């Protein structure tokens, strides 16, 4: 519904395409559909992210927040690059989060077992890894002309903050940006 509403705001420039970015098979199907249509992408904004309170597996058997926040951003971007669907002067923007400021890059911790799962820590680890991945892509694909950026939208009063970080929201509500202001940063 949100996607249709957004498309209604600019029907000439937004074409909704639905894919569950927690699932590898749907990400791969999305790229195949784009390739079949001959689509070229000028700007890719990897902005899907979840902060789950509980350890959750996808139907593919992957931890859902890792799959959504990092794995499938990687697969989508790599598949687009491999199929040459990103314009040579294109831009990839990875939307990170202030959650990354609380953790260093700890690759082993990305495979957090169910019994030790901590959603806030997992989210921070994913967002830290996303920033490091951005640097890696920048170095790896320098000759392609595609530019890679990571950004933080500012502390924003999103649905995720409202549901997963109620104490944080209560304490900082007076300085939180609204969703439109967070999106405007990108």
Short mmCIF file of C-alpha atoms in Angstrom, two decimals:
data_model
loop_
_atom_site.label_atom_id
_atom_site.label_comp_id
_atom_site.label_asym_id
_atom_site.label_seq_id
_atom_site.Cartn_x
_atom_site.Cartn_y
_atom_site.Cartn_z
CA UNK A 1 0.00 0.00 0.00
CA UNK A 2 2.80 2.44 0.86
CA UNK A 3 4.50 1.72 -2.45
CA UNK A 4 1.31 2.32 -4.42
CA UNK A 5 0.72 5.60 -2.54
CA UNK A 6 4.24 6.75 -3.36
CA UNK A 7 3.81 5.85 -7.02
CA UNK A 8 0.58 7.87 -7.03
CA UNK A 9 2.56 10.99 -6.08
CA UNK A 10 4.68 10.81 -9.24
CA UNK A 11 3.04 8.33 -11.63
CA UNK A 12 5.31 9.25 -14.53
CA UNK A 13 8.55 8.57 -12.66
CA UNK A 14 7.85 5.77 -10.16
CA UNK A 15 7.09 2.23 -11.23
CA UNK A 16 6.47 -0.03 -8.24
CA UNK A 17 8.25 -3.39 -8.21
CA UNK A 18 7.60 -5.62 -5.23
CA UNK A 19 10.23 -7.97 -3.79
CA UNK A 20 10.84 -9.28 -0.27
CA UNK A 21 14.41 -8.17 0.36
CA UNK A 22 14.75 -10.73 3.14
CA UNK A 23 14.69 -13.51 0.53
CA UNK A 24 17.57 -14.29 -1.81
CA UNK A 25 15.27 -15.88 -4.40
CA UNK A 26 13.15 -12.71 -4.61
CA UNK A 27 16.22 -10.48 -4.95
CA UNK A 28 17.51 -12.68 -7.76
CA UNK A 29 14.07 -12.70 -9.42
CA UNK A 30 13.96 -8.89 -9.19
CA UNK A 31 17.32 -8.58 -10.96
CA UNK A 32 16.22 -11.06 -13.63
CA UNK A 33 13.02 -9.08 -14.21
CA UNK A 34 14.97 -5.83 -14.52
CA UNK A 35 17.42 -7.46 -16.93
CA UNK A 36 14.58 -8.89 -19.04
CA UNK A 37 13.07 -5.42 -19.37
CA UNK A 38 16.44 -3.94 -20.30
CA UNK A 39 16.40 -1.63 -17.29
CA UNK A 40 19.47 0.48 -16.47
CA UNK A 41 19.76 1.95 -13.01
CA UNK A 42 21.32 5.35 -12.43
CA UNK A 43 20.88 5.43 -8.64
CA UNK A 44 20.49 2.49 -6.28
CA UNK A 45 19.56 3.41 -2.71
CA UNK A 46 19.91 0.41 -0.42
CA UNK A 47 17.57 1.65 2.29
CA UNK A 48 15.74 -1.46 3.48
CA UNK A 49 16.50 -2.33 7.08
CA UNK A 50 14.90 -4.00 10.06
CA UNK A 51 15.66 -4.10 13.76
CA UNK A 52 14.08 -7.30 15.06
CA UNK A 53 13.73 -7.94 18.77
CA UNK A 54 13.68 -11.72 18.32
CA UNK A 55 15.82 -14.15 16.38
CA UNK A 56 13.81 -14.92 13.26
CA UNK A 57 14.57 -17.20 10.34
CA UNK A 58 13.36 -16.55 6.80
CA UNK A 59 11.68 -19.37 4.88
CA UNK A 60 15.13 -19.84 3.27
CA UNK A 61 16.65 -20.56 6.69
CA UNK A 62 18.64 -17.32 7.05
CA UNK A 63 18.54 -14.98 10.04
CA UNK A 64 16.02 -12.40 8.84
CA UNK A 65 17.67 -9.16 9.94
CA UNK A 66 21.09 -10.12 8.53
CA UNK A 67 19.46 -11.19 5.26
CA UNK A 68 17.50 -7.94 5.02
CA UNK A 69 20.08 -5.46 6.28
CA UNK A 70 23.23 -6.75 4.63
CA UNK A 71 23.18 -10.00 2.65
CA UNK A 72 20.55 -9.00 0.13
CA UNK A 73 21.87 -5.44 -0.27
CA UNK A 74 25.11 -7.16 -1.26
CA UNK A 75 23.44 -9.63 -3.61
CA UNK A 76 21.25 -7.01 -5.27
CA UNK A 77 24.15 -4.64 -5.86
CA UNK A 78 26.55 -7.37 -7.02
CA UNK A 79 23.98 -8.90 -9.37
CA UNK A 80 23.22 -5.49 -10.87
CA UNK A 81 26.94 -4.89 -11.36
CA UNK A 82 27.57 -8.36 -12.79
CA UNK A 83 24.75 -7.98 -15.32
CA UNK A 84 25.93 -4.45 -16.15
CA UNK A 85 22.56 -3.01 -15.12
CA UNK A 86 24.07 -0.14 -13.13
CA UNK A 87 24.94 2.79 -15.34
CA UNK A 88 28.67 3.38 -15.80
CA UNK A 89 28.34 6.73 -14.04
CA UNK A 90 25.75 5.41 -11.59
CA UNK A 91 25.57 5.87 -7.85
CA UNK A 92 25.00 3.35 -5.06
CA UNK A 93 23.98 4.80 -1.70
CA UNK A 94 23.89 2.56 1.36
CA UNK A 95 21.64 3.98 4.06
CA UNK A 96 23.36 3.21 7.32
CA UNK A 97 22.29 4.19 10.82
CA UNK A 98 23.57 5.68 14.02
CA UNK A 99 23.32 2.16 15.41
CA UNK A 100 26.69 1.51 13.77
CA UNK A 101 28.39 3.99 16.07
CA UNK A 102 28.04 1.61 19.00
CA UNK A 103 29.97 -1.31 17.51
CA UNK A 104 33.22 -2.00 15.66
CA UNK A 105 33.28 -4.29 12.65
CA UNK A 106 33.11 -7.83 14.08
CA UNK A 107 32.66 -10.24 11.18
CA UNK A 108 32.23 -13.35 13.35
CA UNK A 109 29.50 -11.64 15.38
CA UNK A 110 27.43 -11.21 12.21
CA UNK A 111 26.57 -14.90 12.54
CA UNK A 112 24.91 -14.38 15.90
CA UNK A 113 23.40 -17.65 17.21
CA UNK A 114 19.75 -17.76 18.28
CA UNK A 115 20.56 -18.19 21.97
CA UNK A 116 22.75 -15.05 22.01
CA UNK A 117 20.62 -12.92 19.70
CA UNK A 118 20.36 -9.22 20.52
CA UNK A 119 18.43 -7.26 17.91
CA UNK A 120 19.94 -3.86 18.68
CA UNK A 121 23.48 -5.28 18.56
CA UNK A 122 22.73 -7.23 15.38
CA UNK A 123 21.35 -4.11 13.68
CA UNK A 124 24.42 -2.08 14.66
CA UNK A 125 26.74 -4.80 13.37
CA UNK A 126 24.89 -4.94 10.07
CA UNK A 127 25.02 -1.19 9.61
CA UNK A 128 28.75 -1.06 10.49
CA UNK A 129 29.42 -3.84 7.97
CA UNK A 130 27.38 -1.95 5.38
CA UNK A 131 29.74 1.04 5.67
CA UNK A 132 32.80 -1.20 5.34
CA UNK A 133 31.17 -2.94 2.35
CA UNK A 134 30.68 0.47 0.73
CA UNK A 135 34.43 1.13 0.96
CA UNK A 136 35.16 -2.32 -0.44
CA UNK A 137 32.84 -1.75 -3.41
CA UNK A 138 34.41 1.66 -4.03
CA UNK A 139 37.85 0.07 -4.28
CA UNK A 140 36.72 -3.01 -6.21
CA UNK A 141 34.67 -1.19 -8.84
CA UNK A 142 36.66 2.01 -9.22
CA UNK A 143 37.30 1.39 -12.94
CA UNK A 144 33.56 1.03 -13.68
CA UNK A 145 32.87 4.65 -12.81
CA UNK A 146 30.09 3.69 -10.36
CA UNK A 147 30.29 5.78 -7.21
CA UNK A 148 29.55 4.28 -3.78
CA UNK A 149 28.45 6.18 -0.69
CA UNK A 150 27.27 5.32 2.80
CA UNK A 151 25.19 7.80 4.72
CA UNK A 152 23.32 8.27 7.94
CA UNK A 153 19.86 9.88 7.60
CA UNK A 154 20.13 11.66 10.92
CA UNK A 155 18.24 10.57 13.99
CA UNK A 156 14.77 10.08 12.55
CA UNK A 157 11.43 9.15 14.07
CA UNK A 158 10.81 6.12 11.86
CA UNK A 159 8.48 3.20 12.40
CA UNK A 160 11.51 1.13 13.37
CA UNK A 161 12.51 3.60 16.08
CA UNK A 162 8.93 3.74 17.36
CA UNK A 163 8.58 -0.03 17.63
CA UNK A 164 12.10 -1.23 18.50
CA UNK A 165 13.61 1.67 20.44
CA UNK A 166 10.78 3.22 22.49
CA UNK A 167 13.07 4.42 25.30
CA UNK A 168 15.47 6.04 22.82
CA UNK A 169 12.51 7.70 21.14
CA UNK A 170 11.07 8.97 24.42
CA UNK A 171 14.39 10.49 25.47
CA UNK A 172 15.26 12.09 22.12
CA UNK A 173 11.89 12.76 20.56
CA UNK A 174 12.34 16.53 20.60
CA UNK A 175 15.38 16.29 18.29
CA UNK A 176 14.30 13.41 16.05
CA UNK A 177 13.75 14.27 12.41
CA UNK A 178 10.57 13.09 10.73
CA UNK A 179 10.68 10.43 8.00
CA UNK A 180 10.60 12.99 5.18
CA UNK A 181 13.59 14.83 6.65
CA UNK A 182 15.50 11.55 6.98
CA UNK A 183 14.72 10.64 3.37
CA UNK A 184 15.70 14.15 2.21
CA UNK A 185 19.25 13.54 3.45
CA UNK A 186 19.76 10.88 0.77
#
